[in-house]
Structures are given as structure tokens and as C-alpha cells.
Amino acid sequence: MFGPHPDPDVRILSLGAGVQSSTMALMAAHGEFGDMPDAAIFADTGAEPAPVYEHLEWLASDNVLPFPIHVVSGGNIYEDLMAGTNSTGQDWTPIPMFLKRPDGAREFAWKRGQGRRQCTNEYKLQPLMRAIRDVVLGPRGLTSPSGRVRKGVVAESWIGISTDEAARMKPSRWSWQHNRWPLVERGMSRGDCLLWLRNHGYPPPPKSACTFCPFMTKEERRWLRDNDPAGHKQAIEVDEALREQAARGAYKGVPYLHSSLQPLRELDLSTDEERGQGSLWVSECEGVCGI
């Protein structure tokens, strides 16, 4: 069913602290969706850029949102990556890094089963679902003594997907959870979210993604370098640690975090103007990926 549930027991806002989810939360605070979330949940990977944590702290401060933000965690992905294991201590390749094969070709590690993209599931989705069940439903008596959600209970989950990401909309895998996309209901794109923030006097939220996410572009990495030097250093440490693990036989290929198959330490992050080449188009990096 698309749209709001007719009678949910609770409404939960999934907060990624990026443009879309922040806009959704602030619009809810302004009463623009009618219904009000009972709580927001932020799943912390332990490796967000510093400006994201600062933005999250502001959202959680007094007189910003009229509902609480619960910060939950499935472990520290940076520490696990550096150790080459997951949060349970098992050998693990958690992120879809690039592998340089012996013939020089490149591929995502997870495409050949060397490291499935488990990071989102283990460090975002699973902690989020546990929090809905244990932190929100449990205290309201909506779970059984064993922790299972009681029959007939419905949790409406608000997800910050905009119209330009509508392909990502998927129904919940759990019968007790009803997914809702308020921004799509309002026909709002990511650009519309930025416009709403600007019109209401809010600055655009900072980039929301792990500092070492392989999907980052050069522009996004330049933003990280300029706005969170410690986060940029952290990404370089992970990039180099992956190749140290590869030298011990951990991967079938040489891993890199950037698609150019270059070490992040050596990656040229200068702009066309800084290189004296001029720009062929106007490109403004808004420093955001994810929701």
C-alpha cells in the first residue's frame, strides 16, 4: 500500500541526516504532513564525517524537532575494517570496494562474491529494525516477553526517498512494518528539498556517508578533505589497510576505495580551475550522498 497507513500504532522516521531525511524531519516539525512521528532513529556506523555529527546534534537540540531522536549502532565499521573482521569477529569484506585484477581490469569486490555490500544491512538496516522493535515498540507494550512484535501491531516507517530516487522504494520485508515515503507523496525531488530548506532559513545538511564509502566521487572526497580533515585521513588509513590485508591473501585482487584504482593518498582532488584547465560546466557539489 502506497501512502500513509490508516491506523499505525507508531510512526518512526528513519533519519540518515542527509538532505532528504533532514528535510522530511523538519517538514514534519512544521506540521506539513499532518501526522507527527513518534520518534526518529539514526543508525550510527561510527564513521560519519564530523559535520554530520554536528548536524545531528543540532537536530536533537531543544526547539528543533518535537520528537526524540534515538541514536543506535551495530558496531564501529571503521574499527572492523581496520581489523579485517565484522562486529562478531568473523573475517569480512563489508564494503563494495574496487578490485584490480591481475589483467588490470577493475570490478566491485561484491560482484564476484569477495565482499558483498553488507555494510548498509549490518550497520544501518539491522540496527534500525532492532531499535524500532526494542526502543520504540517494546516500551509501549507492543512486543511479547520474547521480544517479538505482537500480532496486529503496525509500525509506519517514514523513509526519506525523493522523486528522483523513486526506484529505491520497496515494501517492507516485515508484516508489522509499513513503509511510507512522505517526500514522494508530496512530489518533492532532492532539489525541492534544498529549496524548502533555503526558504525556511535552514542551511543544507552536510554530506552523509561513511568517510571511506567507495561510491564517493572526487568532488565528494574534496568536500571531505576540506570540511573534515580527520575523516579524510581516516579514509586513507582504510584504503591502505585493505591493501595490507590483500598482501596477506585476503582478496582475489588489489583493493582500492576509488574507481580509478589509485591510492587515496595519491588521488588528485584539485578542481579544473586549480589545475588551470578551466571548467566545461558549472558544477556545485552540495556535499551530500545518501538520505
PDB file of C-alpha atoms in Angstrom:
ATOM      1  CA  MET A   1       0.000   0.000   0.000  1.00  0.00           C
ATOM      2  CA  PHE A   2       1.366   3.398  -1.033  1.00  0.00           C
ATOM      3  CA  GLY A   3       0.851   6.372   1.262  1.00  0.00           C
ATOM      4  CA  PRO A   4       0.145   6.550   4.989  1.00  0.00           C
ATOM      5  CA  HIS A   5      -1.226   3.602   6.912  1.00  0.00           C
ATOM      6  CA  PRO A   6      -4.801   4.238   8.100  1.00  0.00           C
ATOM      7  CA  ASP A   7      -4.131   3.403  11.753  1.00  0.00           C
ATOM      8  CA  PRO A   8      -0.493   2.676  12.718  1.00  0.00           C
ATOM      9  CA  ASP A   9       0.479   2.048  16.329  1.00  0.00           C
ATOM     10  CA  VAL A  10       3.612   4.167  15.984  1.00  0.00           C
ATOM     11  CA  ARG A  11       5.255   6.334  13.344  1.00  0.00           C
ATOM     12  CA  ILE A  12       9.053   6.138  13.055  1.00  0.00           C
ATOM     13  CA  LEU A  13      11.216   8.463  10.959  1.00  0.00           C
ATOM     14  CA  SER A  14      14.374   6.885   9.536  1.00  0.00           C
ATOM     15  CA  LEU A  15      16.969   9.641   9.890  1.00  0.00           C
ATOM     16  CA  GLY A  16      20.105   9.467   7.769  1.00  0.00           C
ATOM     17  CA  ALA A  17      20.905  13.162   8.452  1.00  0.00           C
ATOM     18  CA  GLY A  18      21.329  13.923   4.761  1.00  0.00           C
ATOM     19  CA  VAL A  19      19.273  16.333   2.650  1.00  0.00           C
ATOM     20  CA  GLN A  20      16.130  14.266   2.187  1.00  0.00           C
ATOM     21  CA  SER A  21      15.673  12.791   5.662  1.00  0.00           C
ATOM     22  CA  SER A  22      16.574  16.076   7.359  1.00  0.00           C
ATOM     23  CA  THR A  23      14.058  17.920   5.183  1.00  0.00           C
ATOM     24  CA  MET A  24      11.430  15.282   5.955  1.00  0.00           C
ATOM     25  CA  ALA A  25      12.063  15.634   9.695  1.00  0.00           C
ATOM     26  CA  LEU A  26      11.929  19.429   9.614  1.00  0.00           C
ATOM     27  CA  MET A  27       8.795  19.425   7.446  1.00  0.00           C
ATOM     28  CA  ALA A  28       7.180  17.118   9.993  1.00  0.00           C
ATOM     29  CA  ALA A  29       8.176  19.560  12.737  1.00  0.00           C
ATOM     30  CA  HIS A  30       6.430  22.304  10.758  1.00  0.00           C
ATOM     31  CA  GLY A  31       3.283  20.151  10.616  1.00  0.00           C
ATOM     32  CA  GLU A  32       3.386  19.763   6.836  1.00  0.00           C
ATOM     33  CA  PHE A  33       2.476  16.067   6.835  1.00  0.00           C
ATOM     34  CA  GLY A  34      -0.348  16.311   9.333  1.00  0.00           C
ATOM     35  CA  ASP A  35       0.762  13.272  11.274  1.00  0.00           C
ATOM     36  CA  MET A  36       3.750  13.570  13.598  1.00  0.00           C
ATOM     37  CA  PRO A  37       6.412  10.868  14.032  1.00  0.00           C
ATOM     38  CA  ASP A  38       6.670   9.359  17.491  1.00  0.00           C
ATOM     39  CA  ALA A  39      10.456   9.204  17.155  1.00  0.00           C
ATOM     40  CA  ALA A  40      13.348   9.365  14.715  1.00  0.00           C
ATOM     41  CA  ILE A  41      16.141   6.788  14.598  1.00  0.00           C
ATOM     42  CA  PHE A  42      19.687   7.447  13.434  1.00  0.00           C
ATOM     43  CA  ALA A  43      21.816   4.325  12.871  1.00  0.00           C
ATOM     44  CA  ASP A  44      25.403   5.364  13.569  1.00  0.00           C
ATOM     45  CA  THR A  45      28.127   3.464  11.695  1.00  0.00           C
ATOM     46  CA  GLY A  46      30.797   5.235  13.757  1.00  0.00           C
ATOM     47  CA  ALA A  47      32.379   6.659  10.609  1.00  0.00           C
ATOM     48  CA  GLU A  48      30.316   9.643   9.500  1.00  0.00           C
ATOM     49  CA  PRO A  49      32.113  12.919   8.773  1.00  0.00           C
ATOM     50  CA  ALA A  50      32.337  15.284  11.739  1.00  0.00           C
ATOM     51  CA  PRO A  51      29.895  17.826  10.202  1.00  0.00           C
ATOM     52  CA  VAL A  52      27.220  15.102  10.085  1.00  0.00           C
ATOM     53  CA  TYR A  53      27.508  14.511  13.823  1.00  0.00           C
ATOM     54  CA  GLU A  54      27.360  18.264  14.394  1.00  0.00           C
ATOM     55  CA  HIS A  55      24.217  18.473  12.248  1.00  0.00           C
ATOM     56  CA  LEU A  56      22.677  15.542  14.119  1.00  0.00           C
ATOM     57  CA  GLU A  57      23.432  17.239  17.439  1.00  0.00           C
ATOM     58  CA  TRP A  58      21.656  20.371  16.197  1.00  0.00           C
ATOM     59  CA  LEU A  59      18.608  18.360  15.073  1.00  0.00           C
ATOM     60  CA  ALA A  60      18.452  16.764  18.532  1.00  0.00           C
ATOM     61  CA  SER A  61      18.787  20.083  20.373  1.00  0.00           C
ATOM     62  CA  ASP A  62      15.915  21.883  22.047  1.00  0.00           C
ATOM     63  CA  ASN A  63      13.205  23.540  19.926  1.00  0.00           C
ATOM     64  CA  VAL A  64      14.202  21.934  16.600  1.00  0.00           C
ATOM     65  CA  LEU A  65      12.200  18.686  16.415  1.00  0.00           C
ATOM     66  CA  PRO A  66       9.179  17.955  18.615  1.00  0.00           C
ATOM     67  CA  PHE A  67      10.002  14.228  18.740  1.00  0.00           C
ATOM     68  CA  PRO A  68      13.068  12.403  20.111  1.00  0.00           C
ATOM     69  CA  ILE A  69      15.991  11.074  18.096  1.00  0.00           C
ATOM     70  CA  HIS A  70      17.301   7.664  19.130  1.00  0.00           C
ATOM     71  CA  VAL A  71      20.914   7.018  18.088  1.00  0.00           C
ATOM     72  CA  VAL A  72      21.650   3.306  17.712  1.00  0.00           C
ATOM     73  CA  SER A  73      24.643   1.330  16.497  1.00  0.00           C
ATOM     74  CA  GLY A  74      25.516  -2.052  15.048  1.00  0.00           C
ATOM     75  CA  GLY A  75      29.206  -1.539  15.746  1.00  0.00           C
ATOM     76  CA  ASN A  76      32.009   0.681  14.501  1.00  0.00           C
ATOM     77  CA  ILE A  77      32.618  -0.098  10.840  1.00  0.00           C
ATOM     78  CA  TYR A  78      35.956   1.754  10.786  1.00  0.00           C
ATOM     79  CA  GLU A  79      37.366  -0.384  13.582  1.00  0.00           C
ATOM     80  CA  ASP A  80      36.004  -3.548  11.973  1.00  0.00           C
ATOM     81  CA  LEU A  81      37.506  -2.667   8.596  1.00  0.00           C
ATOM     82  CA  MET A  82      40.885  -1.963  10.114  1.00  0.00           C
ATOM     83  CA  ALA A  83      40.758  -5.341  11.857  1.00  0.00           C
ATOM     84  CA  GLY A  84      39.529  -7.133   8.736  1.00  0.00           C
ATOM     85  CA  THR A  85      36.586  -8.590  10.656  1.00  0.00           C
ATOM     86  CA  ASN A  86      32.951  -7.798  11.312  1.00  0.00           C
ATOM     87  CA  SER A  87      31.341  -6.956  14.623  1.00  0.00           C
ATOM     88  CA  THR A  88      31.223 -10.660  15.574  1.00  0.00           C
ATOM     89  CA  GLY A  89      34.929 -11.188  14.853  1.00  0.00           C
ATOM     90  CA  GLN A  90      34.479 -13.135  11.612  1.00  0.00           C
ATOM     91  CA  ASP A  91      36.664 -12.481   8.556  1.00  0.00           C
ATOM     92  CA  TRP A  92      34.779  -9.996   6.452  1.00  0.00           C
ATOM     93  CA  THR A  93      34.851  -7.815   3.356  1.00  0.00           C
ATOM     94  CA  PRO A  94      31.999  -5.429   4.188  1.00  0.00           C
ATOM     95  CA  ILE A  95      32.146  -2.666   1.594  1.00  0.00           C
ATOM     96  CA  PRO A  96      31.876  -2.750  -2.226  1.00  0.00           C
ATOM     97  CA  MET A  97      35.463  -1.648  -2.840  1.00  0.00           C
ATOM     98  CA  PHE A  98      37.111  -1.899  -6.243  1.00  0.00           C
ATOM     99  CA  LEU A  99      39.461  -4.759  -7.030  1.00  0.00           C
ATOM    100  CA  LYS A 100      42.276  -4.540  -9.538  1.00  0.00           C
ATOM    101  CA  ARG A 101      42.597  -7.930 -11.163  1.00  0.00           C
ATOM    102  CA  PRO A 102      45.894  -9.337 -12.476  1.00  0.00           C
ATOM    103  CA  ASP A 103      44.905  -8.328 -16.036  1.00  0.00           C
ATOM    104  CA  GLY A 104      44.486  -4.725 -14.890  1.00  0.00           C
ATOM    105  CA  ALA A 105      40.700  -4.705 -15.142  1.00  0.00           C
ATOM    106  CA  ARG A 106      38.593  -3.415 -12.287  1.00  0.00           C
ATOM    107  CA  GLU A 107      35.458  -4.681 -10.618  1.00  0.00           C
ATOM    108  CA  PHE A 108      33.458  -4.238  -7.456  1.00  0.00           C
ATOM    109  CA  ALA A 109      34.534  -6.835  -4.956  1.00  0.00           C
ATOM    110  CA  TRP A 110      30.982  -7.862  -4.150  1.00  0.00           C
ATOM    111  CA  LYS A 111      30.145  -8.703  -7.769  1.00  0.00           C
ATOM    112  CA  ARG A 112      32.334 -11.794  -7.556  1.00  0.00           C
ATOM    113  CA  GLY A 113      31.343 -12.702  -4.029  1.00  0.00           C
ATOM    114  CA  GLN A 114      34.584 -11.468  -2.497  1.00  0.00           C
ATOM    115  CA  GLY A 115      32.815  -8.890  -0.394  1.00  0.00           C
ATOM    116  CA  ARG A 116      29.098  -8.388  -0.699  1.00  0.00           C
ATOM    117  CA  ARG A 117      27.733  -4.971   0.107  1.00  0.00           C
ATOM    118  CA  GLN A 118      26.859  -5.896   3.670  1.00  0.00           C
ATOM    119  CA  CYS A 119      27.689  -2.553   5.246  1.00  0.00           C
ATOM    120  CA  THR A 120      24.255  -0.976   4.769  1.00  0.00           C
ATOM    121  CA  ASN A 121      22.465  -4.041   6.078  1.00  0.00           C
ATOM    122  CA  GLU A 122      24.677  -4.713   9.111  1.00  0.00           C
ATOM    123  CA  TYR A 123      25.410  -1.151  10.215  1.00  0.00           C
ATOM    124  CA  LYS A 124      22.227   0.662   9.120  1.00  0.00           C
ATOM    125  CA  LEU A 125      19.197  -1.535   8.451  1.00  0.00           C
ATOM    126  CA  GLN A 126      19.588  -4.155  11.172  1.00  0.00           C
ATOM    127  CA  PRO A 127      20.253  -1.614  13.976  1.00  0.00           C
ATOM    128  CA  LEU A 128      17.291   0.428  12.717  1.00  0.00           C
ATOM    129  CA  MET A 129      14.929  -2.549  12.818  1.00  0.00           C
ATOM    130  CA  ARG A 130      16.149  -3.614  16.267  1.00  0.00           C
ATOM    131  CA  ALA A 131      15.582  -0.078  17.537  1.00  0.00           C
ATOM    132  CA  ILE A 132      12.036   0.081  16.178  1.00  0.00           C
ATOM    133  CA  ARG A 133      11.248  -3.188  17.937  1.00  0.00           C
ATOM    134  CA  ASP A 134      13.191  -2.758  21.177  1.00  0.00           C
ATOM    135  CA  VAL A 135      13.432   1.004  21.751  1.00  0.00           C
ATOM    136  CA  VAL A 136      10.058   2.168  20.417  1.00  0.00           C
ATOM    137  CA  LEU A 137       7.608  -0.752  20.348  1.00  0.00           C
ATOM    138  CA  GLY A 138       8.862  -2.534  23.472  1.00  0.00           C
ATOM    139  CA  PRO A 139       8.326   0.283  25.995  1.00  0.00           C
ATOM    140  CA  ARG A 140       4.790   0.721  24.632  1.00  0.00           C
ATOM    141  CA  GLY A 141       3.928  -2.921  25.352  1.00  0.00           C
ATOM    142  CA  LEU A 142       3.699  -3.734  21.653  1.00  0.00           C
ATOM    143  CA  THR A 143       6.105  -6.681  21.812  1.00  0.00           C
ATOM    144  CA  SER A 144       5.771 -10.023  23.578  1.00  0.00           C
ATOM    145  CA  PRO A 145       8.010 -11.065  26.507  1.00  0.00           C
ATOM    146  CA  SER A 146      10.234 -12.811  23.956  1.00  0.00           C
ATOM    147  CA  GLY A 147      10.701  -9.538  22.068  1.00  0.00           C
ATOM    148  CA  ARG A 148       8.565 -10.436  19.058  1.00  0.00           C
ATOM    149  CA  VAL A 149       6.205  -7.809  17.697  1.00  0.00           C
ATOM    150  CA  ARG A 150       2.654  -8.615  18.765  1.00  0.00           C
ATOM    151  CA  LYS A 151       0.182  -9.735  16.131  1.00  0.00           C
ATOM    152  CA  GLY A 152      -1.706  -6.850  14.548  1.00  0.00           C
ATOM    153  CA  VAL A 153       0.832  -4.176  15.544  1.00  0.00           C
ATOM    154  CA  VAL A 154       1.849  -1.816  12.737  1.00  0.00           C
ATOM    155  CA  ALA A 155       4.870   0.482  12.761  1.00  0.00           C
ATOM    156  CA  GLU A 156       4.791   3.086   9.997  1.00  0.00           C
ATOM    157  CA  SER A 157       8.355   3.832   8.857  1.00  0.00           C
ATOM    158  CA  TRP A 158       8.981   7.179   7.166  1.00  0.00           C
ATOM    159  CA  ILE A 159      11.797   6.926   4.630  1.00  0.00           C
ATOM    160  CA  GLY A 160      13.434   9.987   3.078  1.00  0.00           C
ATOM    161  CA  ILE A 161      13.421   8.991  -0.572  1.00  0.00           C
ATOM    162  CA  SER A 162      12.608  11.754  -3.054  1.00  0.00           C
ATOM    163  CA  THR A 163      11.047  11.507  -6.520  1.00  0.00           C
ATOM    164  CA  ASP A 164      14.427  11.327  -8.266  1.00  0.00           C
ATOM    165  CA  GLU A 165      15.202   8.205  -6.227  1.00  0.00           C
ATOM    166  CA  ALA A 166      11.785   6.558  -6.537  1.00  0.00           C
ATOM    167  CA  ALA A 167      13.344   3.366  -7.908  1.00  0.00           C
ATOM    168  CA  ARG A 168      14.657   2.743  -4.382  1.00  0.00           C
ATOM    169  CA  MET A 169      11.140   2.495  -2.936  1.00  0.00           C
ATOM    170  CA  LYS A 170      10.483  -1.038  -1.725  1.00  0.00           C
ATOM    171  CA  PRO A 171       7.850  -2.557   0.558  1.00  0.00           C
ATOM    172  CA  SER A 172       8.950  -3.798   3.956  1.00  0.00           C
ATOM    173  CA  ARG A 173      10.047  -7.385   4.426  1.00  0.00           C
ATOM    174  CA  TRP A 174       8.236  -7.472   7.790  1.00  0.00           C
ATOM    175  CA  SER A 175       4.464  -7.784   8.030  1.00  0.00           C
ATOM    176  CA  TRP A 176       4.345  -5.445  11.036  1.00  0.00           C
ATOM    177  CA  GLN A 177       6.180  -2.594   9.258  1.00  0.00           C
ATOM    178  CA  HIS A 178       4.549  -0.275   6.733  1.00  0.00           C
ATOM    179  CA  ASN A 179       6.963   1.801   4.671  1.00  0.00           C
ATOM    180  CA  ARG A 180       5.931   5.331   3.808  1.00  0.00           C
ATOM    181  CA  TRP A 181       7.686   7.925   1.616  1.00  0.00           C
ATOM    182  CA  PRO A 182       6.326  11.381   2.565  1.00  0.00           C
ATOM    183  CA  LEU A 183       8.554  13.284   0.135  1.00  0.00           C
ATOM    184  CA  VAL A 184       7.330  11.214  -2.823  1.00  0.00           C
ATOM    185  CA  GLU A 185       3.744  11.769  -1.650  1.00  0.00           C
ATOM    186  CA  ARG A 186       4.436  15.496  -1.924  1.00  0.00           C
ATOM    187  CA  GLY A 187       6.133  15.118  -5.325  1.00  0.00           C
ATOM    188  CA  MET A 188       9.408  16.501  -3.971  1.00  0.00           C
ATOM    189  CA  SER A 189      12.786  15.961  -5.610  1.00  0.00           C
ATOM    190  CA  ARG A 190      16.126  16.446  -3.888  1.00  0.00           C
ATOM    191  CA  GLY A 191      16.269  19.922  -5.420  1.00  0.00           C
ATOM    192  CA  ASP A 192      12.847  20.688  -3.965  1.00  0.00           C
ATOM    193  CA  CYS A 193      14.174  19.633  -0.550  1.00  0.00           C
ATOM    194  CA  LEU A 194      17.086  22.051  -0.842  1.00  0.00           C
ATOM    195  CA  LEU A 195      14.704  24.805  -1.905  1.00  0.00           C
ATOM    196  CA  TRP A 196      12.406  24.101   1.065  1.00  0.00           C
ATOM    197  CA  LEU A 197      15.368  24.252   3.450  1.00  0.00           C
ATOM    198  CA  ARG A 198      16.552  27.531   1.940  1.00  0.00           C
ATOM    199  CA  ASN A 199      13.068  29.081   2.046  1.00  0.00           C
ATOM    200  CA  HIS A 200      12.764  28.194   5.740  1.00  0.00           C
ATOM    201  CA  GLY A 201      16.170  29.514   6.699  1.00  0.00           C
ATOM    202  CA  TYR A 202      17.916  26.155   7.140  1.00  0.00           C
ATOM    203  CA  PRO A 203      21.394  25.503   5.706  1.00  0.00           C
ATOM    204  CA  PRO A 204      21.819  22.403   3.518  1.00  0.00           C
ATOM    205  CA  PRO A 205      22.856  19.404   5.639  1.00  0.00           C
ATOM    206  CA  PRO A 206      26.420  18.119   5.269  1.00  0.00           C
ATOM    207  CA  LYS A 207      27.459  15.011   3.425  1.00  0.00           C
ATOM    208  CA  SER A 208      26.006  11.827   4.917  1.00  0.00           C
ATOM    209  CA  ALA A 209      28.065   8.710   4.190  1.00  0.00           C
ATOM    210  CA  CYS A 210      30.954   6.824   5.722  1.00  0.00           C
ATOM    211  CA  THR A 211      34.234   8.631   5.178  1.00  0.00           C
ATOM    212  CA  PHE A 212      35.583   5.694   3.150  1.00  0.00           C
ATOM    213  CA  CYS A 213      32.481   4.930   1.051  1.00  0.00           C
ATOM    214  CA  PRO A 214      33.646   3.617  -2.367  1.00  0.00           C
ATOM    215  CA  PHE A 215      30.768   5.418  -4.080  1.00  0.00           C
ATOM    216  CA  MET A 216      32.206   8.853  -3.267  1.00  0.00           C
ATOM    217  CA  THR A 217      33.202  10.938  -6.274  1.00  0.00           C
ATOM    218  CA  LYS A 218      36.329  13.081  -6.384  1.00  0.00           C
ATOM    219  CA  GLU A 219      34.158  16.125  -5.648  1.00  0.00           C
ATOM    220  CA  GLU A 220      32.743  14.469  -2.566  1.00  0.00           C
ATOM    221  CA  ARG A 221      36.214  13.441  -1.415  1.00  0.00           C
ATOM    222  CA  ARG A 222      37.412  17.006  -1.914  1.00  0.00           C
ATOM    223  CA  TRP A 223      34.498  18.175   0.250  1.00  0.00           C
ATOM    224  CA  LEU A 224      35.559  15.662   2.915  1.00  0.00           C
ATOM    225  CA  ARG A 225      39.194  16.784   2.754  1.00  0.00           C
ATOM    226  CA  ASP A 226      38.208  20.442   3.125  1.00  0.00           C
ATOM    227  CA  ASN A 227      35.469  20.014   5.750  1.00  0.00           C
ATOM    228  CA  ASP A 228      36.702  17.068   7.806  1.00  0.00           C
ATOM    229  CA  PRO A 229      40.484  16.532   7.522  1.00  0.00           C
ATOM    230  CA  ALA A 230      40.352  13.820  10.194  1.00  0.00           C
ATOM    231  CA  GLY A 231      37.693  11.972   8.189  1.00  0.00           C
ATOM    232  CA  HIS A 232      39.797  12.268   5.033  1.00  0.00           C
ATOM    233  CA  LYS A 233      42.767  10.833   6.924  1.00  0.00           C
ATOM    234  CA  GLN A 234      40.567   8.006   8.176  1.00  0.00           C
ATOM    235  CA  ALA A 235      39.590   7.105   4.602  1.00  0.00           C
ATOM    236  CA  ILE A 236      43.248   6.976   3.575  1.00  0.00           C
ATOM    237  CA  GLU A 237      44.003   4.684   6.528  1.00  0.00           C
ATOM    238  CA  VAL A 238      41.231   2.283   5.478  1.00  0.00           C
ATOM    239  CA  ASP A 239      42.321   2.356   1.831  1.00  0.00           C
ATOM    240  CA  GLU A 240      45.872   1.401   2.773  1.00  0.00           C
ATOM    241  CA  ALA A 241      44.779  -1.177   5.350  1.00  0.00           C
ATOM    242  CA  LEU A 242      42.745  -3.000   2.703  1.00  0.00           C
ATOM    243  CA  ARG A 243      45.840  -3.466   0.536  1.00  0.00           C
ATOM    244  CA  GLU A 244      47.824  -4.648   3.543  1.00  0.00           C
ATOM    245  CA  GLN A 245      45.136  -7.271   4.111  1.00  0.00           C
ATOM    246  CA  ALA A 246      45.270  -8.178   0.410  1.00  0.00           C
ATOM    247  CA  ALA A 247      49.009  -8.794   0.724  1.00  0.00           C
ATOM    248  CA  ARG A 248      48.149 -11.472   3.281  1.00  0.00           C
ATOM    249  CA  GLY A 249      45.814 -13.164   0.812  1.00  0.00           C
ATOM    250  CA  ALA A 250      42.530 -11.673   1.971  1.00  0.00           C
ATOM    251  CA  TYR A 251      41.251 -10.754  -1.511  1.00  0.00           C
ATOM    252  CA  LYS A 252      41.499 -12.058  -5.073  1.00  0.00           C
ATOM    253  CA  GLY A 253      42.875  -8.814  -6.403  1.00  0.00           C
ATOM    254  CA  VAL A 254      44.226  -5.500  -5.123  1.00  0.00           C
ATOM    255  CA  PRO A 255      41.538  -3.412  -3.374  1.00  0.00           C
ATOM    256  CA  TYR A 256      41.037   0.339  -3.726  1.00  0.00           C
ATOM    257  CA  LEU A 257      38.363   2.679  -2.433  1.00  0.00           C
ATOM    258  CA  HIS A 258      38.347   4.812  -5.587  1.00  0.00           C
ATOM    259  CA  SER A 259      37.251   3.636  -9.023  1.00  0.00           C
ATOM    260  CA  SER A 260      40.451   4.988 -10.608  1.00  0.00           C
ATOM    261  CA  LEU A 261      42.338   2.168  -8.825  1.00  0.00           C
ATOM    262  CA  GLN A 262      44.646   4.757  -7.324  1.00  0.00           C
ATOM    263  CA  PRO A 263      45.569   5.047  -3.634  1.00  0.00           C
ATOM    264  CA  LEU A 264      43.542   7.803  -1.992  1.00  0.00           C
ATOM    265  CA  ARG A 265      46.776   9.336  -0.716  1.00  0.00           C
ATOM    266  CA  GLU A 266      47.848   9.913  -4.346  1.00  0.00           C
ATOM    267  CA  LEU A 267      44.456  10.866  -5.785  1.00  0.00           C
ATOM    268  CA  ASP A 268      44.398  14.315  -7.417  1.00  0.00           C
ATOM    269  CA  LEU A 269      41.476  16.129  -5.791  1.00  0.00           C
ATOM    270  CA  SER A 270      42.148  19.540  -7.303  1.00  0.00           C
ATOM    271  CA  THR A 271      39.478  21.254  -9.381  1.00  0.00           C
ATOM    272  CA  ASP A 272      39.830  22.082 -13.068  1.00  0.00           C
ATOM    273  CA  GLU A 273      40.363  25.714 -12.095  1.00  0.00           C
ATOM    274  CA  GLU A 274      43.111  24.776  -9.622  1.00  0.00           C
ATOM    275  CA  ARG A 275      44.820  22.796 -12.386  1.00  0.00           C
ATOM    276  CA  GLY A 276      44.492  25.786 -14.710  1.00  0.00           C
ATOM    277  CA  GLN A 277      42.238  23.884 -17.124  1.00  0.00           C
ATOM    278  CA  GLY A 278      39.028  25.823 -16.630  1.00  0.00           C
ATOM    279  CA  SER A 279      35.676  24.164 -16.197  1.00  0.00           C
ATOM    280  CA  LEU A 280      33.490  22.998 -19.062  1.00  0.00           C
ATOM    281  CA  TRP A 281      30.372  23.390 -16.957  1.00  0.00           C
ATOM    282  CA  VAL A 282      29.235  24.869 -13.696  1.00  0.00           C
ATOM    283  CA  SER A 283      29.223  22.098 -11.109  1.00  0.00           C
ATOM    284  CA  GLU A 284      28.322  22.721  -7.492  1.00  0.00           C
ATOM    285  CA  CYS A 285      28.988  19.866  -5.106  1.00  0.00           C
ATOM    286  CA  GLU A 286      26.451  20.091  -2.327  1.00  0.00           C
ATOM    287  CA  GLY A 287      28.412  17.612  -0.256  1.00  0.00           C
ATOM    288  CA  VAL A 288      25.631  15.103   0.178  1.00  0.00           C
ATOM    289  CA  CYS A 289      25.069  11.481  -0.702  1.00  0.00           C
ATOM    290  CA  GLY A 290      22.520   9.152   0.857  1.00  0.00           C
ATOM    291  CA  ILE A 291      19.390  10.405   2.575  1.00  0.00           C
TER     292      ILE A 291
END
